[in-house]
Each structure stands twice: as C-alpha cells, then as structure tokens.
Tab-separated table of C-alpha atoms in Angstrom:
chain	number	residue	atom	x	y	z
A	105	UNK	CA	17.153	2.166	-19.474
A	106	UNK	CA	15.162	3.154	-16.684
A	107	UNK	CA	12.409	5.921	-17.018
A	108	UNK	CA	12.367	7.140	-13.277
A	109	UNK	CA	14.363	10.314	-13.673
A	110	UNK	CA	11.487	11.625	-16.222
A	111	UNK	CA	8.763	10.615	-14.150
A	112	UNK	CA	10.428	12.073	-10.927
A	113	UNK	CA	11.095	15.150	-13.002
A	114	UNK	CA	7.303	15.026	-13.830
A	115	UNK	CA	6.173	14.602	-10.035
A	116	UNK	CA	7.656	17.390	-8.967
A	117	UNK	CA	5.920	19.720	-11.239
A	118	UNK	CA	2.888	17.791	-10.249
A	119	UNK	CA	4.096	18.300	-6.150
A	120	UNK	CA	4.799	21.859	-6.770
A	121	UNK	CA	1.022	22.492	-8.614
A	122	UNK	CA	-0.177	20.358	-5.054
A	123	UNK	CA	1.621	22.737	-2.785
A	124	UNK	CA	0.299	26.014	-4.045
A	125	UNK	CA	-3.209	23.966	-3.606
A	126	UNK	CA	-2.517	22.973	-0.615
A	127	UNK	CA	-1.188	26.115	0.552
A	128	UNK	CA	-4.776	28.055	-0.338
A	129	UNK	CA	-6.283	25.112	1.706
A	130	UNK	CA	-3.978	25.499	4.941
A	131	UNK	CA	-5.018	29.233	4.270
A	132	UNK	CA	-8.986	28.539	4.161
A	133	UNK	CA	-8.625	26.361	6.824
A	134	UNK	CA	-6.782	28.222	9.816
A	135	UNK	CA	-9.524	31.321	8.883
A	136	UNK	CA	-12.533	29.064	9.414
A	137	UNK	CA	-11.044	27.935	12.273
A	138	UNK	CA	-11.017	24.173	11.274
A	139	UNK	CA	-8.392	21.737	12.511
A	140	UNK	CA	-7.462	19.127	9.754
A	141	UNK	CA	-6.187	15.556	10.707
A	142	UNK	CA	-5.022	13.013	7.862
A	143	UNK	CA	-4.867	9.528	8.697
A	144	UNK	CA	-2.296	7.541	6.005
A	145	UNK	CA	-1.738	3.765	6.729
A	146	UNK	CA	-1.309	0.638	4.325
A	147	UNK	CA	-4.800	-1.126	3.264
A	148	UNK	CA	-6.381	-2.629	5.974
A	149	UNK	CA	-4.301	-1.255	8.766
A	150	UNK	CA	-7.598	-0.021	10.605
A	151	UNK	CA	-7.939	3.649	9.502
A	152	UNK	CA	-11.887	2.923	8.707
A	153	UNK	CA	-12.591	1.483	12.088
A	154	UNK	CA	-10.295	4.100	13.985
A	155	UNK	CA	-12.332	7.089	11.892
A	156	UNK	CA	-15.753	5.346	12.798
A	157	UNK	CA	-15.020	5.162	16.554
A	158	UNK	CA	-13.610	8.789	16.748
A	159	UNK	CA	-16.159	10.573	14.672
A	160	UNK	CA	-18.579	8.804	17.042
A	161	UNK	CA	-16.852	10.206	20.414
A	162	UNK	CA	-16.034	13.514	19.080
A	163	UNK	CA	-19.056	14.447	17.622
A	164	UNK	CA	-20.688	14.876	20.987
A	165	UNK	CA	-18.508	17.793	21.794
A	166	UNK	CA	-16.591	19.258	18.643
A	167	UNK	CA	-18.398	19.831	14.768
A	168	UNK	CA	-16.535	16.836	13.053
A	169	UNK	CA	-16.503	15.453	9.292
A	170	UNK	CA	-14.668	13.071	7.447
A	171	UNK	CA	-13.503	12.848	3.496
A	172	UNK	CA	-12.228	9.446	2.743
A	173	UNK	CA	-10.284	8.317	-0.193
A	174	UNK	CA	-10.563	5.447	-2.096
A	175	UNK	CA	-9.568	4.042	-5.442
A	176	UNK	CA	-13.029	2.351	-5.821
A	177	UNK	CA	-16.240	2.038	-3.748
A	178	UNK	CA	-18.420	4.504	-1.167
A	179	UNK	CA	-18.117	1.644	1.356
A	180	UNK	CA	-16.090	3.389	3.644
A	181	UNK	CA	-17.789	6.815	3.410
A	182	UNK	CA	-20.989	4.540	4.387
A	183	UNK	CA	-19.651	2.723	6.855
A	184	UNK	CA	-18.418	6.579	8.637
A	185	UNK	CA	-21.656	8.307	7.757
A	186	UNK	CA	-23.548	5.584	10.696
A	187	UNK	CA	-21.412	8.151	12.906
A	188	UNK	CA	-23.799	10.734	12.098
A	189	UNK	CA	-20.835	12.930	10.851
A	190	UNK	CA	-21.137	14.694	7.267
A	191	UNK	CA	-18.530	12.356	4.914
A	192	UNK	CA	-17.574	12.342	1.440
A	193	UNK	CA	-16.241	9.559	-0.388
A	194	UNK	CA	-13.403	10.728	-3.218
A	195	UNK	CA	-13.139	7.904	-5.416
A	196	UNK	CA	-9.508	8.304	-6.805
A	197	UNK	CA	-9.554	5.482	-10.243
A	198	UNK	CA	-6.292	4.193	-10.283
A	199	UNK	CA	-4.341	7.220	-8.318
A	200	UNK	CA	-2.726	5.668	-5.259
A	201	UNK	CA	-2.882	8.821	-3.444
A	202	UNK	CA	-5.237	11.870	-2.396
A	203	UNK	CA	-4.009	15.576	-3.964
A	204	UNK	CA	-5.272	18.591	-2.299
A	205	UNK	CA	-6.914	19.033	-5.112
A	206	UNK	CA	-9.266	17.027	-4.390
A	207	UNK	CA	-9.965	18.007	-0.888
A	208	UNK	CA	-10.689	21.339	-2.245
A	209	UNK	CA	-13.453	19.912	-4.837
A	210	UNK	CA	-14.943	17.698	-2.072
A	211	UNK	CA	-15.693	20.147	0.129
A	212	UNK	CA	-17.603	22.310	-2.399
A	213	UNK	CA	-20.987	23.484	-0.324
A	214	UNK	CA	-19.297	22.758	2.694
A	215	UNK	CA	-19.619	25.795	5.365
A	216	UNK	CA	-16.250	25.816	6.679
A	217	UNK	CA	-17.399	27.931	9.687
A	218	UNK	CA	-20.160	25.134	10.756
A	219	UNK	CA	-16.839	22.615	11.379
A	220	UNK	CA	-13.827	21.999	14.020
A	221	UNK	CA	-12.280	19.086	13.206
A	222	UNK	CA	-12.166	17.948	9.616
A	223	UNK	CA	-10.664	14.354	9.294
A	224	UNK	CA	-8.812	13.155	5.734
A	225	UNK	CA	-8.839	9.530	4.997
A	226	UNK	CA	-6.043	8.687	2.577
A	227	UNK	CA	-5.737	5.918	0.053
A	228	UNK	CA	-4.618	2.719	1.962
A	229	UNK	CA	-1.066	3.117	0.429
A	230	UNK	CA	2.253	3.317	2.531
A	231	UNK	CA	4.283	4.709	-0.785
A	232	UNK	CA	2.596	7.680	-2.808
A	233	UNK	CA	0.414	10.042	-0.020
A	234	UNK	CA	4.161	10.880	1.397
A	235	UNK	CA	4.547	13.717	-0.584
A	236	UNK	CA	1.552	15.407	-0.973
A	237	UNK	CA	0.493	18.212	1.142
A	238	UNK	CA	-2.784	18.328	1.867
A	239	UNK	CA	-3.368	21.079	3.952
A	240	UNK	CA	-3.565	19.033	6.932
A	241	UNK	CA	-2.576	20.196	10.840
A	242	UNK	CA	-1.754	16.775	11.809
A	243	UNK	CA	-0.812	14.119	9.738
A	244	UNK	CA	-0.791	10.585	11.955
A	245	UNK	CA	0.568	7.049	10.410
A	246	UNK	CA	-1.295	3.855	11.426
A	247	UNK	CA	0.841	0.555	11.868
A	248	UNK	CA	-0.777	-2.418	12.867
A	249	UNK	CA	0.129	-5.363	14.970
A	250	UNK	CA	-0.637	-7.578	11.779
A	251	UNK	CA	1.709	-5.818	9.630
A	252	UNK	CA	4.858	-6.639	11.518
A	253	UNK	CA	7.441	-4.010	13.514
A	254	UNK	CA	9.977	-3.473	10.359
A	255	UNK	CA	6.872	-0.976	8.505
A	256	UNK	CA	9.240	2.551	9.439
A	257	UNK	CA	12.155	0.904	8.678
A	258	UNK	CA	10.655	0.104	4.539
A	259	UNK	CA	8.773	2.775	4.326
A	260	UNK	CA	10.870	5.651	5.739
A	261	UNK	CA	9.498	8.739	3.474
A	262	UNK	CA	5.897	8.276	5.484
A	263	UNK	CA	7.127	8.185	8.628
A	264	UNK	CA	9.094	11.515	8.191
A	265	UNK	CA	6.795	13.071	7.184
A	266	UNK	CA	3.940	12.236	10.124
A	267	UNK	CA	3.635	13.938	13.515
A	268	UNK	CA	2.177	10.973	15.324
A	269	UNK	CA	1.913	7.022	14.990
A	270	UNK	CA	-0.103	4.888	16.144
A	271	UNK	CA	0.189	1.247	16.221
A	272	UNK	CA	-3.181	-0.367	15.321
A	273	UNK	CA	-4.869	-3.313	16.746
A	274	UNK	CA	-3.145	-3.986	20.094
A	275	UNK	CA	-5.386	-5.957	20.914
A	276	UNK	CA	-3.924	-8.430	18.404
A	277	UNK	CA	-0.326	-8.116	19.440
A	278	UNK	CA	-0.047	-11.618	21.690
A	279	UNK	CA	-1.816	-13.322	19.547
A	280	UNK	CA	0.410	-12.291	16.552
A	281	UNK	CA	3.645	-12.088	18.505
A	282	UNK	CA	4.023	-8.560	18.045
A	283	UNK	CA	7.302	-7.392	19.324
A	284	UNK	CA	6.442	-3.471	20.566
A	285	UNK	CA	9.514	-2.725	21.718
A	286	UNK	CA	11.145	-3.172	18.079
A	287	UNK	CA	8.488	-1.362	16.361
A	288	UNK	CA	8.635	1.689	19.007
A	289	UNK	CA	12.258	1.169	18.003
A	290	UNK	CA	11.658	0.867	14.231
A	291	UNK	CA	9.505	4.418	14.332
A	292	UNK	CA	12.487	6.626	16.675
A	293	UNK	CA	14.853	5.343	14.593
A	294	UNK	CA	13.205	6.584	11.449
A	295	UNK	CA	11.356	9.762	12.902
A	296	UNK	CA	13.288	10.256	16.589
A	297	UNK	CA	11.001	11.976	19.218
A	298	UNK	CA	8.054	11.016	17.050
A	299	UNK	CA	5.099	10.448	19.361
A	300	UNK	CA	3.603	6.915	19.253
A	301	UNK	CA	0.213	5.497	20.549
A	302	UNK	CA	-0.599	2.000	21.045
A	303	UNK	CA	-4.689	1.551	20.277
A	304	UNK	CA	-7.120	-0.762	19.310
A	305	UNK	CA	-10.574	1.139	17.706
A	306	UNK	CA	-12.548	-2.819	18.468
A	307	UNK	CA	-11.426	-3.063	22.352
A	308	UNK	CA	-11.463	0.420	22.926
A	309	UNK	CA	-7.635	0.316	24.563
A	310	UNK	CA	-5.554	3.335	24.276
A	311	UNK	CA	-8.765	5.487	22.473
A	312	UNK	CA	-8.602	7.890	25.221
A	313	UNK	CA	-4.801	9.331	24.309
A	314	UNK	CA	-5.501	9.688	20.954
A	315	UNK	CA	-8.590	11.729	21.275
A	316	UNK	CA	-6.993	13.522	23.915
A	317	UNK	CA	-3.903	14.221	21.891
A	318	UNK	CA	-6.210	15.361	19.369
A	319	UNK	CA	-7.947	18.054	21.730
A	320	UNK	CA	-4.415	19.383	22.875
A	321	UNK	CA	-3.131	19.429	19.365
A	322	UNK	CA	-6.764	21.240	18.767
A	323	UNK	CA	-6.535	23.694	21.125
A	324	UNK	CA	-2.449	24.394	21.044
A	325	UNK	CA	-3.520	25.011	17.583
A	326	UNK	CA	-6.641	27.102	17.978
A	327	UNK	CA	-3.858	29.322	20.243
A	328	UNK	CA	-0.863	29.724	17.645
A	329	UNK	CA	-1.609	29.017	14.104
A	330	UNK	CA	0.513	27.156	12.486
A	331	UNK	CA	0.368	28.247	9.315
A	332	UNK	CA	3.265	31.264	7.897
A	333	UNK	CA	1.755	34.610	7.480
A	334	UNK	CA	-0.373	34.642	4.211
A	335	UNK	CA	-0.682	37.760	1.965
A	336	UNK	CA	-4.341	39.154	2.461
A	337	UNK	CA	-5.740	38.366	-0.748
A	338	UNK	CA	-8.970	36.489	-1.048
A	339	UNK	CA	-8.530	33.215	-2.659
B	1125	UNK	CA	-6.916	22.425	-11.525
B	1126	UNK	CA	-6.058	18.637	-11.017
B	1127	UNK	CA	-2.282	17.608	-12.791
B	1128	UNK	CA	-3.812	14.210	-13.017
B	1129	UNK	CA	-4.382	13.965	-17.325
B	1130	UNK	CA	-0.333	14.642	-17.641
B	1131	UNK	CA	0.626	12.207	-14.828
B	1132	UNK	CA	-0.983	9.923	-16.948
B	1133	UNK	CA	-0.126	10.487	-20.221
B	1134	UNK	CA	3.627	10.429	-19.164
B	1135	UNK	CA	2.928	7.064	-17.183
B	1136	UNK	CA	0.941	5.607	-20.357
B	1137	UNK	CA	4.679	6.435	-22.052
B	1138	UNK	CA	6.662	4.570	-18.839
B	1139	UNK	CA	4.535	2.080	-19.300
B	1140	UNK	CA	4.602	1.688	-22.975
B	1141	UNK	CA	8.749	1.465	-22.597
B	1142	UNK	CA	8.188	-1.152	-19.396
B	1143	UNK	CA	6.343	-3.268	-22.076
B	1144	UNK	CA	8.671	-3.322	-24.193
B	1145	UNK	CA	11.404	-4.887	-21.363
B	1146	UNK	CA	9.258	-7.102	-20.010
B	1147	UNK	CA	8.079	-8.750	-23.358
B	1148	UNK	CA	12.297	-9.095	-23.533
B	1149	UNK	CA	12.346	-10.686	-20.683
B	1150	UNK	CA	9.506	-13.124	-20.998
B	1151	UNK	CA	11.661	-13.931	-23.732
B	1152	UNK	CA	14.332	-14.868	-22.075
B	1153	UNK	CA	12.479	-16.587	-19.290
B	1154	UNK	CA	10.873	-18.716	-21.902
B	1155	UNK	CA	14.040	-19.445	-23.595
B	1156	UNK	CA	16.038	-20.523	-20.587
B	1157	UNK	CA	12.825	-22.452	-18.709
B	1158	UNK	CA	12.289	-20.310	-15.799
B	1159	UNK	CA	9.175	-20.117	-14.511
B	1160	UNK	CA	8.364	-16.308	-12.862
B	1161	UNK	CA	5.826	-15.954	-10.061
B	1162	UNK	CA	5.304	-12.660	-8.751
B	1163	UNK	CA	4.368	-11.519	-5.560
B	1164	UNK	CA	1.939	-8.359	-4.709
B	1165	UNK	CA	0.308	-7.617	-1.982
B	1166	UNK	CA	-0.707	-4.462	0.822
B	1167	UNK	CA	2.257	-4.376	3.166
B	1168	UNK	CA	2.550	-6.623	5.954
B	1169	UNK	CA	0.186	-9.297	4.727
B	1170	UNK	CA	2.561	-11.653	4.584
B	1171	UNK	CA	4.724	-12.038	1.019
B	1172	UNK	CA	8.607	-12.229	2.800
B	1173	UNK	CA	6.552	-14.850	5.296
B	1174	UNK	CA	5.251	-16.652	2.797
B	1175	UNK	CA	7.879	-16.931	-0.345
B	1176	UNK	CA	10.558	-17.652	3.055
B	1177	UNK	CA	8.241	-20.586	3.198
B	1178	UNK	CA	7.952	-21.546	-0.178
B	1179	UNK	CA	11.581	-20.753	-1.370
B	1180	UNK	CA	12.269	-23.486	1.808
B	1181	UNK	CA	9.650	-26.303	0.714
B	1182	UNK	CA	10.493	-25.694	-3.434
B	1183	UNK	CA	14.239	-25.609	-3.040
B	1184	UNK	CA	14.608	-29.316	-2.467
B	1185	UNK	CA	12.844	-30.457	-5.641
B	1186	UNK	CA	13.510	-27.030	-8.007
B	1187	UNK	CA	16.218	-24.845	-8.414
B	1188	UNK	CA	14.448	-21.780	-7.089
B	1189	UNK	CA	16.017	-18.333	-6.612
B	1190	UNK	CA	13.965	-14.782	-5.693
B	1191	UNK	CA	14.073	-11.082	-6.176
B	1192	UNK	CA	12.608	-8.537	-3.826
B	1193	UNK	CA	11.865	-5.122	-4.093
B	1194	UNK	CA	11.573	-2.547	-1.164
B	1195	UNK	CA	11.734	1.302	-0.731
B	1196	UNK	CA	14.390	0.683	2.118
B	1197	UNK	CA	16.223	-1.503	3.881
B	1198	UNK	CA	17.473	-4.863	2.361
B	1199	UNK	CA	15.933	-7.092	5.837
B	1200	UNK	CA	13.763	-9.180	3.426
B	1201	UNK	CA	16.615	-10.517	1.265
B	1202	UNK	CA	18.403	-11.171	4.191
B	1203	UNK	CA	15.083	-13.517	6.110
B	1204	UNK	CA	14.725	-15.292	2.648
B	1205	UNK	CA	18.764	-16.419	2.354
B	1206	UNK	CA	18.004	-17.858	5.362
B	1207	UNK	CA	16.406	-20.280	3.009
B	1208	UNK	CA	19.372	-20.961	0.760
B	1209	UNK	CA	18.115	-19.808	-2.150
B	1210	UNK	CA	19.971	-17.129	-4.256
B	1211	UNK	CA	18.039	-13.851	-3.222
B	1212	UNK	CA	18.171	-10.150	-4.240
B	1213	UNK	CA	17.150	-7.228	-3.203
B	1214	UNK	CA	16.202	-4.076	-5.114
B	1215	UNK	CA	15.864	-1.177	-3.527
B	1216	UNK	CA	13.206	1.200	-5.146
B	1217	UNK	CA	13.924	4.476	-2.908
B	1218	UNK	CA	10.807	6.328	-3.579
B	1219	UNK	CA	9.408	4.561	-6.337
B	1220	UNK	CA	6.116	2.691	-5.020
B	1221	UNK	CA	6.241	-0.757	-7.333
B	1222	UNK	CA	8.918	-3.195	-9.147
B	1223	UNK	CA	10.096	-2.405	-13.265
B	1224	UNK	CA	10.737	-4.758	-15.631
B	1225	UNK	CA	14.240	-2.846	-16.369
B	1226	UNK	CA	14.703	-3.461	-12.602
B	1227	UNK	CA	14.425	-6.893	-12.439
B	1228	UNK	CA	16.567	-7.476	-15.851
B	1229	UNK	CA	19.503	-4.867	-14.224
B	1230	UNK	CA	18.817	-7.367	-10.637
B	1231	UNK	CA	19.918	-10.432	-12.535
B	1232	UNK	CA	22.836	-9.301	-13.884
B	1233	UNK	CA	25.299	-12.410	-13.659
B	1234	UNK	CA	22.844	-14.525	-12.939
B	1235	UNK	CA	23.186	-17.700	-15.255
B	1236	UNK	CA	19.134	-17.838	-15.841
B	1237	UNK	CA	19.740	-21.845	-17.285
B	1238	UNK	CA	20.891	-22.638	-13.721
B	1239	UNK	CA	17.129	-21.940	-12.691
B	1240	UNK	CA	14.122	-23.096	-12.785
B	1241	UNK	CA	11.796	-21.147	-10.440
B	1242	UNK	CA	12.188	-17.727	-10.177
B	1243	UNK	CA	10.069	-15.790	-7.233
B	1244	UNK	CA	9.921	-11.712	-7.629
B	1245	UNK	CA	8.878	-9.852	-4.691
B	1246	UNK	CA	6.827	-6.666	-5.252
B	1247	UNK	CA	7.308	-3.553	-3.485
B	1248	UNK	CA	4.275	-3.672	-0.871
B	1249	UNK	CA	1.486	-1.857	-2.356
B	1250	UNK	CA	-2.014	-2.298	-3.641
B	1251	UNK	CA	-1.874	-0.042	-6.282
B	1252	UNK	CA	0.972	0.835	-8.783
B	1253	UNK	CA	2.364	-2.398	-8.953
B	1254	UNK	CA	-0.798	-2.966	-10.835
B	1255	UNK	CA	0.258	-1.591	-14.418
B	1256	UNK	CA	3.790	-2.898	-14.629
B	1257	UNK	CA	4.592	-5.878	-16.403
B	1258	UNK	CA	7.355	-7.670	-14.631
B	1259	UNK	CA	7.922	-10.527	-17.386
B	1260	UNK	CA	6.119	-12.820	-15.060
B	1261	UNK	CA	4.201	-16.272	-15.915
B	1262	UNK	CA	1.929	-16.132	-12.607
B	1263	UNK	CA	1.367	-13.070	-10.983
B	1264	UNK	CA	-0.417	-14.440	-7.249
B	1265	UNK	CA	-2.236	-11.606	-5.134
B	1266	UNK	CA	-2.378	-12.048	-1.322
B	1267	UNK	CA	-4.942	-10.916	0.958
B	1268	UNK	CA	-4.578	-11.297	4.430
B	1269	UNK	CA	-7.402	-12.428	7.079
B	1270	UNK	CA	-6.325	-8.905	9.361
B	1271	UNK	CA	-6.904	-7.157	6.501
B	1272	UNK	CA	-10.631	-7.301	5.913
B	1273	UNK	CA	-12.701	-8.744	3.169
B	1274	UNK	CA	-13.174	-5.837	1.285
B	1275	UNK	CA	-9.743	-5.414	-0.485
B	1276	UNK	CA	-10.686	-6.885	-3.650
B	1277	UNK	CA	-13.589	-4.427	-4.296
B	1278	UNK	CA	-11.492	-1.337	-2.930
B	1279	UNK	CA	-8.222	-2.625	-4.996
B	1280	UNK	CA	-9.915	-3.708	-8.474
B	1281	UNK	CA	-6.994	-3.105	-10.405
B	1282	UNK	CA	-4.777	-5.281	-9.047
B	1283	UNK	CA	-6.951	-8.297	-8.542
B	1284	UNK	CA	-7.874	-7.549	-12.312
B	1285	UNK	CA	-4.640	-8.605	-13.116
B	1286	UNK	CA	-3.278	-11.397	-11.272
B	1287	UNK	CA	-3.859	-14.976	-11.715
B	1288	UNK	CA	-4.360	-16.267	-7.995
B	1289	UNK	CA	-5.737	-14.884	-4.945
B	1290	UNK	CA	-3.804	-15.837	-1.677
B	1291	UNK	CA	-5.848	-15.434	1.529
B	1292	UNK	CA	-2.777	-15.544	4.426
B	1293	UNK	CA	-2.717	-15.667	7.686
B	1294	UNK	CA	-6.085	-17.800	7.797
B	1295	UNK	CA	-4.994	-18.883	11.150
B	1296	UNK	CA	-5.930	-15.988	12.459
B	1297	UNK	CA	-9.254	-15.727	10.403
B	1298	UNK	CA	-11.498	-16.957	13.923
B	1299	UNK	CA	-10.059	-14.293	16.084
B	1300	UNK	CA	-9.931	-11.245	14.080
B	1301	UNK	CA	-13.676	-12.052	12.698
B	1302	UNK	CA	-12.689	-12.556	9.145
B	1303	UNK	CA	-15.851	-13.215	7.176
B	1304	UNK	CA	-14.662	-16.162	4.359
B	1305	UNK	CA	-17.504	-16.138	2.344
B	1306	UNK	CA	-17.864	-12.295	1.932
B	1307	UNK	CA	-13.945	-12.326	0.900
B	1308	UNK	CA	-14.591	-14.792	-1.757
B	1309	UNK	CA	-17.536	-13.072	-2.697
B	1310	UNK	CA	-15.274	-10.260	-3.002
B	1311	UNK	CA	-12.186	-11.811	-5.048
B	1312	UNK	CA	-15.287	-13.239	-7.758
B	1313	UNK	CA	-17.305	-9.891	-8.537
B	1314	UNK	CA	-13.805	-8.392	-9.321
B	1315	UNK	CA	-12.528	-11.110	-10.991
B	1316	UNK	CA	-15.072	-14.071	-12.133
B	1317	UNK	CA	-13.404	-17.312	-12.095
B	1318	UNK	CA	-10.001	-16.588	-10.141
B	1319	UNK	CA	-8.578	-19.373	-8.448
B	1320	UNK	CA	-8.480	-19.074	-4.405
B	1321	UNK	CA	-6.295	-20.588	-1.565
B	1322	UNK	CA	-6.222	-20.288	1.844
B	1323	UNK	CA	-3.502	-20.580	3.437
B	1324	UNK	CA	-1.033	-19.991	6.781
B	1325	UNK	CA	2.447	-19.674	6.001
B	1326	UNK	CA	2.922	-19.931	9.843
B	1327	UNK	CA	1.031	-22.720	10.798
B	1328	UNK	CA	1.323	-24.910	7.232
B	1329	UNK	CA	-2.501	-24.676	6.431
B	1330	UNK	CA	-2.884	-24.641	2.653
B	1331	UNK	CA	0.897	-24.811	1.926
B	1332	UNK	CA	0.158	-28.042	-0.072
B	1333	UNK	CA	-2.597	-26.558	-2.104
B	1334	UNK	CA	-0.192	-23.455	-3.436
B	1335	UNK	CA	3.231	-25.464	-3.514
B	1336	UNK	CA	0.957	-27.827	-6.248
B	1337	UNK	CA	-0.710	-24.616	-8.030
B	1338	UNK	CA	2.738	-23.474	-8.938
B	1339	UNK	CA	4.257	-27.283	-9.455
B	1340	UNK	CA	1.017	-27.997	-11.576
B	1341	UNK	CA	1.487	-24.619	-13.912
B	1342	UNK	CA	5.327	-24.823	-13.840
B	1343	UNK	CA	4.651	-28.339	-15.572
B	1344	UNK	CA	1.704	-26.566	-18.067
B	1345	UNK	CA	4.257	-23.816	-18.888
B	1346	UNK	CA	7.198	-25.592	-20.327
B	1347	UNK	CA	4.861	-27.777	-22.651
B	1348	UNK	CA	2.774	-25.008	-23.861
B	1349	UNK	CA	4.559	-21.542	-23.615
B	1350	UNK	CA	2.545	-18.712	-22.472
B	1351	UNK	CA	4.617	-16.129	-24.268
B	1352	UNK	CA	3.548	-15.350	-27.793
B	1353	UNK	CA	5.629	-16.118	-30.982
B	1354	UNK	CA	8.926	-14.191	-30.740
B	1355	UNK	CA	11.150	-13.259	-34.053
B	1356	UNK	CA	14.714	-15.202	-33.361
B	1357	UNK	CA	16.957	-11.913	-33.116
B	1358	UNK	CA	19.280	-11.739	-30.037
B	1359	UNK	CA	18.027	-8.949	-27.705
C-alpha cells in the first residue's frame, strides 16, 4: 500500500553515494587544516542571525566562511556576506536537505589552506539533513524558545546525531513561557550528556560559550584529528 | 556526482501512486460530507496550538475529529483529546511528511458519515509535505511572527500549494520585530491572491476570522463539490 520501503531502499543507496563524498571531504578538510561546523535547525529557528553574529566575532581572529543552503533565494548568503566573510549560497530546488555533494561543488576555487573555520548552513528542516554526512567536525542543533521544549522529543534522529544544542532566542523565553528545564530535559533524554547552550544572537546572552566552545572544539581538534586514518591517495 | 535525478524519478513514481490514494479518498470525503483541512507548517509555529483551539471552538457546532502526524512521540494527539474530539496520531518514524495511504490506514474504523470536519496534522516541515496530496479540501499554511517574514520566498513550494496563509503567534509580532507588511509582501509574490489571517491561538486574536474561513468554505463545499466527476465503482 505504502511505498516507503522502496524509497528507504532508494535513500540508502543515495546515503551510501553521500558518505564516500563526504568521506573525501572530511579527508580534504583535516589536510587543509580547516575545522567544519554545520548548523541544522527548523526554518526560522535563528541559524541566519546566529551565523551573522559569529562570522562577525570570529573573523577578527580565525579565517572564517560560510556556505548556506537554501531551497530558494541568496538572501541569506547576503545577509552573511555584510560580515565580510567569503559565503556561498547553494540553492537546493525542492531538496529539503544539503548532500556533501554539494559542499564539494561550492567550494570550487576555494583555497582550502587560506581558511580555519568553515561554517555549513543547512536547509531549515528538522527531518531530512539527519542523515547526511557532510564532512562536518561539529554538527550543532538550534532550538528556539518559540518552538516549544517537546522539539528532541519529535524529532529524535537530529538530535542523535548532533554534538551540541543550543536553544535559540533566550531572550524570548519569559515572554513565551518557555519552560528550560523541560527542554534541557527533552534534549538528555534524547541525546544524554549532549552539551546544551542557552543564547540569543539579538541580545548577545550566552554568545561568549558558544564561540568559546567553538575555539576548544577548534583547537582539541587542530591537536587529534578526528578523522580514521585515510589511505594516501590523492583524491 | 549528485544522486539527485534518481531520487527524483523514484519520488515522481511515490508520488504518482500517492495520487492515486488521495484522489480515492477525496472520493470518499466527498461522498460521506467531510470537509478536510490540512495543516503544514515549520515546526513549532504553532499547528497542535492552534487546531487544540479550533478542534475546541468547532466541536460545539460540527462534528469535528483530527489526525496528526509526527516522527515521534504521540504528545500532540494526546494535547488535542484534551479537546474531545476523536484524535489520531500517526507516527511517521523517519519519513519527513504525511501520505495519503497514511491517513486512509489512520481511519480505519472510523465511521466517516459520523463527521463532518476532519483536521489532518502534517508532520512539521516546510518542505516535503509540499508534493503529497493528502485528499484534502483546504490545505492552510502557517507562518509564525518568531519566524521571520521571509518564509514564503525561502519555502515557495509549499505556499504554492496551499489555499490560506496563517500568520500565528501575532501576539508576539511587537516584541520580536515582526515586519507585517514585508510578510504579506512575501505570502503575494509567491502566491498572488492568497487569502491571509492573522491570528493568536493564545490570546484569541483572529480566531473569528479563521473559524468563519473554514465555516464559510465548509458551506461552499457541500453545494458545489471540489472533487472532479468520479465513475460510480466501489473503491
């Protein structure tokens, strides 16, 4: 009745195409030197505004750049590019996700060994960017104060497979009645241990840990790759 | 280098068989009087809020039941019986948007003459729940003010498909800086002519306007079906 167990059967072959991708990416990557961070969130959860502000304090001490995903529109690769930061928009069509793929084309002319910190912008989409490996060292998931505490709990596969949340728009949480404590509780009960920071990218609260969880993350990786070994070969 | 072209073709043939269930369905909607709205929106912009709301308000003058999809967890069907109403849940797992054959398999046992209003909940997501035909008369779009204006432009698809635009959570517009006029603007260059309501499923604002846009098209549907000629075989 259904046609999900063809289309799942489908998406793997698709996910296992994205890994090897992905895999040359991670490679390319750790060689230059350049530390990736993907940002994943449902539209309008604030991962614009959070990329604006950080490209805009980081680029006075590290190389940054920015791709950003989007089904339609260079708006957001505009609005980044007032940071001064090199960005490229990848305008997706109708596919609800990035694919490393696509990183790989963006960055064509790119000098990998002119960057340090290369920031991904994902299509505002809670469901499909789960499973696709994009070559990224960190992958964080933005929840805002808007959204409500029960996102981890309906959208579990995102949350696993993140290394850091952050909880958007604290400044908004009176006025919205945001409960933290449940949605602190939502995210350990989904992803225990999972690192969470509370921020707000417009009031400026909480800015300070995430950069400098960025820099430790930057430097712990900088010390022990972590990347597997990889064969030699030139991609 | 991209798997995108055979994604597609294989969701051009999910989709084709999706048609093919929800033009059954519309069928039987038709046949038994039910009028469908459907629900899609980004996550947490307010849908469960909202239809909790409506199911509430409708339920004393229509006999009003609702189906709602997630990836996880069955919490929303549990905050919308609070209601009375006869609610379902579907749980999607992975799958990022609602199928027709998921909705019919969701009624099962479900005496559809016994209705008159029938709500379906969308899995939250701007994107695939674009393509998928659910059967439905009114398919209503939310927006909400924390989100930013620019959804419609970013999330074409969608907004190219639905009927009515929602704006929620407008009593927050003030304090989170929402611009009205460049949101409108928005909705109309994607969609020229689309109907627009404000509204505040918290504090009531606009509740009057979209309880009477469904009472006003419920009434337009059952004299002049929407559905188009149907042969008289039994599905």
């Amino acid at each position: 009745m259904t046609s999900q167990p063809r289309l799942v059967q489908v998406r793997q072959q698709v996910l296992k195409q994205n890994d090897v991708v992905a895999r040359a990416l991670r490679k390319r990557f750790a060689e230059a030197g350049v530390f990736v961070v993907s940002l994943v969130s449902g539209p309008g959860a604030g991962k614009t505004s959070l990329l604006r502000e950080t490209l805009l304090q980081l680029g006075g001490r590290f190389k940054v750049a920015a791709l950003v995903g989007d089904l339609a529109t260079e708006n957001d690769a505009r609005r980044l590019a007032e940071s001064g930061a090199p960005v490229r928009q990848i305008v997706t069509g109708t596919l609800c996700h990035l694919e490393a793929a696509m990183i790989e084309r963006a960055m064509e002319g790119w000098d990998l060994a002119d960057l340090q910190i290369l920031f991904l912008e994902n299509v505002g989409n809670l469901v499909c960017p789960a499973t696709y490996d994009l070559g990224e060292n960190l992958r964080v998931v933005l929840i805002s104060t808007t959204e409500g505490e029960d996102k981890p709990l309906k959208y579990p596969t995102i949350f696993n497979t993140a290394d850091l949340a952050l909880v958007t728009k604290i400044d908004l949480a009176e006025v919205v009645g945001f409960d933290r404590a449940a949605a602190h509780a939502a995210v350990q009960s989904v992803r225990p241990g999972m690192p969470v920071i509370e921020l707000s990218a417009r009031s400026g609260a909480g800015m300070d840990q995430w950069l400098d969880f960025i820099g430790e993350h930057l430097r712990a990786g900088s010390e022990t790759p972590s990347v597997e070994p990889v064969n030699s070969e030139i991609a």
